[in-house]
Tab-separated table of C-alpha atoms in Angstrom:
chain	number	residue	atom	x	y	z
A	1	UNK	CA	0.000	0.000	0.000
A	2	UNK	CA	3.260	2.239	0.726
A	3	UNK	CA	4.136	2.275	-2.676
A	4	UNK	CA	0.829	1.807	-4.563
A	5	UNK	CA	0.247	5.371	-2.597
A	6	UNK	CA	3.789	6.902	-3.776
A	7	UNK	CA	3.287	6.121	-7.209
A	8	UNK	CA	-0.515	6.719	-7.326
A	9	UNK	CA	0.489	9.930	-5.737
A	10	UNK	CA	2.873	10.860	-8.201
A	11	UNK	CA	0.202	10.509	-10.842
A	12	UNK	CA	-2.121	12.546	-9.096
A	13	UNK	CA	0.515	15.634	-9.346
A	14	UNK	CA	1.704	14.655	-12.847
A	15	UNK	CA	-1.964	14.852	-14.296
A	16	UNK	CA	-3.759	17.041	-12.055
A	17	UNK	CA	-7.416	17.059	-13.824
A	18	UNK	CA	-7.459	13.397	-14.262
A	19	UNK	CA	-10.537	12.368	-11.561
A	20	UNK	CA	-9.473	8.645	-12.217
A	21	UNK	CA	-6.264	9.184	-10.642
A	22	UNK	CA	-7.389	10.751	-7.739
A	23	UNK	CA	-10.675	8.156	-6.963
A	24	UNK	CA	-7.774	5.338	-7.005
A	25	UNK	CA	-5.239	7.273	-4.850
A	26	UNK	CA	-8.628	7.844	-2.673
A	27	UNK	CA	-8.840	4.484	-2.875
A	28	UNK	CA	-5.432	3.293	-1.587
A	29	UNK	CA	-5.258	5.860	1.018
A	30	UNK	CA	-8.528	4.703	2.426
A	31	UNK	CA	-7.526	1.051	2.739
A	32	UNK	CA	-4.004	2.482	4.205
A	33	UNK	CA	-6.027	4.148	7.007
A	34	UNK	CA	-7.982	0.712	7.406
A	35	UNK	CA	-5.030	-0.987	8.029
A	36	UNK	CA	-3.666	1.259	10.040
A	37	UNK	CA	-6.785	1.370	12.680
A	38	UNK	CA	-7.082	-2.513	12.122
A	39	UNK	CA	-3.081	-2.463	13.279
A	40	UNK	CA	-3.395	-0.161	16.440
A	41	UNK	CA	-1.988	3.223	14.658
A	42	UNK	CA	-4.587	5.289	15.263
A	43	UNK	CA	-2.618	8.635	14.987
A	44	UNK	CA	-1.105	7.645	11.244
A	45	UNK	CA	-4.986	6.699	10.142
A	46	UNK	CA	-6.518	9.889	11.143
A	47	UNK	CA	-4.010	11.403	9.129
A	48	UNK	CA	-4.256	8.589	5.969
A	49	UNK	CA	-8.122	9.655	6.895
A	50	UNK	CA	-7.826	13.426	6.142
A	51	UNK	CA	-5.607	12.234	2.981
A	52	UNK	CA	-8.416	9.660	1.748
A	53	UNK	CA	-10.806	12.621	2.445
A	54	UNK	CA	-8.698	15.346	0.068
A	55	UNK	CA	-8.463	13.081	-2.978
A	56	UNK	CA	-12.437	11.921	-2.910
A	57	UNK	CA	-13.381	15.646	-2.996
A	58	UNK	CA	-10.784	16.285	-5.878
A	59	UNK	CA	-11.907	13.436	-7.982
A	60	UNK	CA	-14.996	14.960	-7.374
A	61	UNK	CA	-14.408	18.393	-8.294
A	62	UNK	CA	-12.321	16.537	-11.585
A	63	UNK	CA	-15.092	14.453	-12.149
A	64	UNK	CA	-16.360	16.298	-15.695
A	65	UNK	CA	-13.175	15.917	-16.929
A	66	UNK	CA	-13.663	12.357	-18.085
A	67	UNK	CA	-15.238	11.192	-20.774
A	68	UNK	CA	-17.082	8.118	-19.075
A	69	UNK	CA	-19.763	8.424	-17.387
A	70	UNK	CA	-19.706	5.116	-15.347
A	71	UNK	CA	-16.592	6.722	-13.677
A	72	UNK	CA	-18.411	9.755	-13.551
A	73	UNK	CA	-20.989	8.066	-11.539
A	74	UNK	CA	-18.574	5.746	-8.994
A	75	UNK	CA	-17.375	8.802	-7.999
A	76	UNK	CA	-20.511	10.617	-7.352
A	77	UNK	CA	-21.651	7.245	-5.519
A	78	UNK	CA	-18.401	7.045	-3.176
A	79	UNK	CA	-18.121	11.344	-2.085
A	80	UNK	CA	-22.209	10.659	-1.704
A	81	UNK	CA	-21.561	7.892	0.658
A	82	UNK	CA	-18.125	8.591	2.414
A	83	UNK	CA	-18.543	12.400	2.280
A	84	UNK	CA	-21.954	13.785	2.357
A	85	UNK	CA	-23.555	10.819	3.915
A	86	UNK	CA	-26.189	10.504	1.539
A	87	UNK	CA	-27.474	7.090	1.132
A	88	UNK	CA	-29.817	7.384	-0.925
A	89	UNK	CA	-27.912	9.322	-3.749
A	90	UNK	CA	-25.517	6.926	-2.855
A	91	UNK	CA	-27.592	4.036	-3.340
A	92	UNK	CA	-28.947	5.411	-6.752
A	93	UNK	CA	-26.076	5.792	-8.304
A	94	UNK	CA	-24.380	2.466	-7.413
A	95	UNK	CA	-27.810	0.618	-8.066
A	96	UNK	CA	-27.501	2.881	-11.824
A	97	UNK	CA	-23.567	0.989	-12.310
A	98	UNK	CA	-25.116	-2.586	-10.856
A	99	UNK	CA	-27.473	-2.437	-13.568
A	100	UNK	CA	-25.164	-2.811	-16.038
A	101	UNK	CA	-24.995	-6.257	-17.654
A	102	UNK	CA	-23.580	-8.522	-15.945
A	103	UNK	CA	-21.424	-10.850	-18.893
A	104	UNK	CA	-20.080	-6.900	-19.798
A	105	UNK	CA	-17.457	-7.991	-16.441
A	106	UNK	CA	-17.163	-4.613	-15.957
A	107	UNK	CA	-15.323	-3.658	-12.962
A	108	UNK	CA	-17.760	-0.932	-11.792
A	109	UNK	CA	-20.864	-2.905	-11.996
A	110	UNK	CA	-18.888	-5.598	-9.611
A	111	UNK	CA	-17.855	-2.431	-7.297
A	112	UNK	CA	-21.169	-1.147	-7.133
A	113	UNK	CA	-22.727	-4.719	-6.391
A	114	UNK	CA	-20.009	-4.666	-3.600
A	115	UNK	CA	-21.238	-1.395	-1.868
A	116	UNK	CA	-24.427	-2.271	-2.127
A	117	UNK	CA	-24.209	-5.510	-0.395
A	118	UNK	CA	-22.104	-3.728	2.256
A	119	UNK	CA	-24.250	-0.785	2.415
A	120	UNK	CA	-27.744	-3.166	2.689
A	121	UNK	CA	-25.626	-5.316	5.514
A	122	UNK	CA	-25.817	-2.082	7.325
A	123	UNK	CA	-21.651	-0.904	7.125
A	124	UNK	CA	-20.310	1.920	5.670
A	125	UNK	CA	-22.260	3.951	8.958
A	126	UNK	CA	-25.519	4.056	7.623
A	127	UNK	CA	-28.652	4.540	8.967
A	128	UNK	CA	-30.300	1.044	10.618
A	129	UNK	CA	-33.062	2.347	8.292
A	130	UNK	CA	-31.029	1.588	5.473
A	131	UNK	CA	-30.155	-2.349	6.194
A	132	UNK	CA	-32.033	-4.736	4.171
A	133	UNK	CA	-30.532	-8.187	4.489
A	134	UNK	CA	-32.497	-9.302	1.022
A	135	UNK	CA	-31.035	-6.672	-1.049
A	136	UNK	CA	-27.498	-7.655	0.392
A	137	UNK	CA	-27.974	-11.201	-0.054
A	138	UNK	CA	-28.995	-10.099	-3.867
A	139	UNK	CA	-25.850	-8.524	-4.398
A	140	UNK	CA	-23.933	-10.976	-3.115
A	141	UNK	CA	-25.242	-13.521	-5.004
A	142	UNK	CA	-24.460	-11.406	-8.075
A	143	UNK	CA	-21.168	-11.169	-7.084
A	144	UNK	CA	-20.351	-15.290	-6.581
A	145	UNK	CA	-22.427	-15.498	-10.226
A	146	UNK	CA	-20.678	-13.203	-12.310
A	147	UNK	CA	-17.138	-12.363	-10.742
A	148	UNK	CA	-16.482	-15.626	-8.977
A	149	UNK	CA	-12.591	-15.714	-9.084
A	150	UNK	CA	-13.117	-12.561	-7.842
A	151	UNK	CA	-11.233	-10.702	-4.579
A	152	UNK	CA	-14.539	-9.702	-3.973
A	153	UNK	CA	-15.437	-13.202	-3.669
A	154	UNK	CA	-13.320	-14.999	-2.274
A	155	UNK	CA	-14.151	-12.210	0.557
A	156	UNK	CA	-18.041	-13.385	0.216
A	157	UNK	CA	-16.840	-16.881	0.602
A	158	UNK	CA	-14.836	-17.258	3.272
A	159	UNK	CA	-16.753	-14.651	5.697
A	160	UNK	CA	-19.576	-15.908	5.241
A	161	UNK	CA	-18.314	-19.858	5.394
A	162	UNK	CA	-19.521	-20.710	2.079
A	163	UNK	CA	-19.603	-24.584	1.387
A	164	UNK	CA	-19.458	-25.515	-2.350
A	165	UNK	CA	-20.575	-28.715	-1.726
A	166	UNK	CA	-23.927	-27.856	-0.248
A	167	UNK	CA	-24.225	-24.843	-2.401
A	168	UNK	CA	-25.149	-22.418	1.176
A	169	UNK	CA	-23.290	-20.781	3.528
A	170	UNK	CA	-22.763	-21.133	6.896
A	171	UNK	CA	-23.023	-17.333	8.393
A	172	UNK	CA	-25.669	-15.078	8.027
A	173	UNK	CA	-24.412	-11.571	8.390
A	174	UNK	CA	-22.137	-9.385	5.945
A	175	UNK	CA	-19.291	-7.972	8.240
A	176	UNK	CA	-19.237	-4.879	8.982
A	177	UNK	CA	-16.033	-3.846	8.524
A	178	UNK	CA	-16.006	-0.320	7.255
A	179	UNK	CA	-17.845	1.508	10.082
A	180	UNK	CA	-14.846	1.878	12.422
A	181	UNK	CA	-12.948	3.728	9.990
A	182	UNK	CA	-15.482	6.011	9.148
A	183	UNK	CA	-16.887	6.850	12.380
A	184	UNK	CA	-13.315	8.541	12.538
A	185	UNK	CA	-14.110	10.165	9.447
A	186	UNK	CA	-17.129	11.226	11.028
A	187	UNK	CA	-15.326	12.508	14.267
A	188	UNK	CA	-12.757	14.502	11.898
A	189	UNK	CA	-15.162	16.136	10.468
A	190	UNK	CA	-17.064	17.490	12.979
A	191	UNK	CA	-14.096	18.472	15.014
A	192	UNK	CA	-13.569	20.669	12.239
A	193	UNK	CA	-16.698	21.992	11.924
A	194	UNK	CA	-16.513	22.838	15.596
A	195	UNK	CA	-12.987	24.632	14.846
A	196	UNK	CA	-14.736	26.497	12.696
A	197	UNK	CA	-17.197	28.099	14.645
């Protein structure tokens, strides 16, 4: 992650209106700040935070300068999610990428099914309103379907114990892995916002 983050960094400054570049350097820098938290570093992860935090809202503000719109929309999904905390424009637009077809294999449509099925298993600090185990369990299944030698589902597979012989799984809940990391999102922010005042 050290060096995905140096060299996704140095793209970043190389091509400075290129949203792509900074939603993957968002990207890395949030799973750097996961790791960190997961590995007792709490002071380096608030700071990977506020990093993770800057390039979302410039791949956002860089968003119109790319010609394709699915990327266009994955980034309008994540800063509505991990930034404005709006889950149902979040939820719209990732639902809009899901609904591409699936034998396409197109890498956004297996990232939106993703958030989805972590957003309907109730991480990603959304509202309890919000959780609908059906809808996860859709995407999920989409997911083993579709993307099977996926990351992504391996993930599904071994969380959730799945046995290929009886064609079920063993758990019934989604972890909820993301919440941690954002509730210190959620605490930077509104330090800030206090500072401000």
């Amino acid at each position: 992650l050290d060096q995905a983050e140096r060299h996704l960094a140095k793209a970043a400054r190389e091509d400075p209106r290129n949203p792509f570049a900074h939603l993957v350097l968002a990207s890395c820098r949030f799973n750097r700040a996961q790791w960190l938290v997961q590995n007792g570093q709490p002071d380096d992860a608030e700071a990977q935070i506020q990093n993770f935090s800057a390039s979302l809202k410039r791949a956002y503000r860089e968003r119109d300068n790319s010609r394709q719109e699915n990327l266009k929309t994955e980034i309008l999904a994540d800063y509505a999610l991990l930034i404005k905390k709006d889950f149902a424009e979040a939820i719209g637009h990732y639902e809009s990428l899901a609904a591409t077809k699936a034998e396409t294999k197109l890498h956004a449509a297996l990232r939106a099914h993703w958030m989805l099925a972590g957003i309907y298993s109730g991480d990603w600090g959304v509202d309890e309103s919000v959780v609908d185990p059906a809808k996860a369990r859709e995407h999920l299944i989409q997911i083993l379907a579709h993307w099977g030698d996926s990351s992504e589902a391996n993930f599904v597979k071994r969380h959730l114990r799945w046995n290929e012989d009886e064609g079920g799984n063993q758990f019934e809940h989604f972890p909820r892995e993301n919440n941690l990391i954002l509730a210190k999102l959620s605490d930077e922010f509104r330090l800030r916002e206090v500072d401000a005042s």
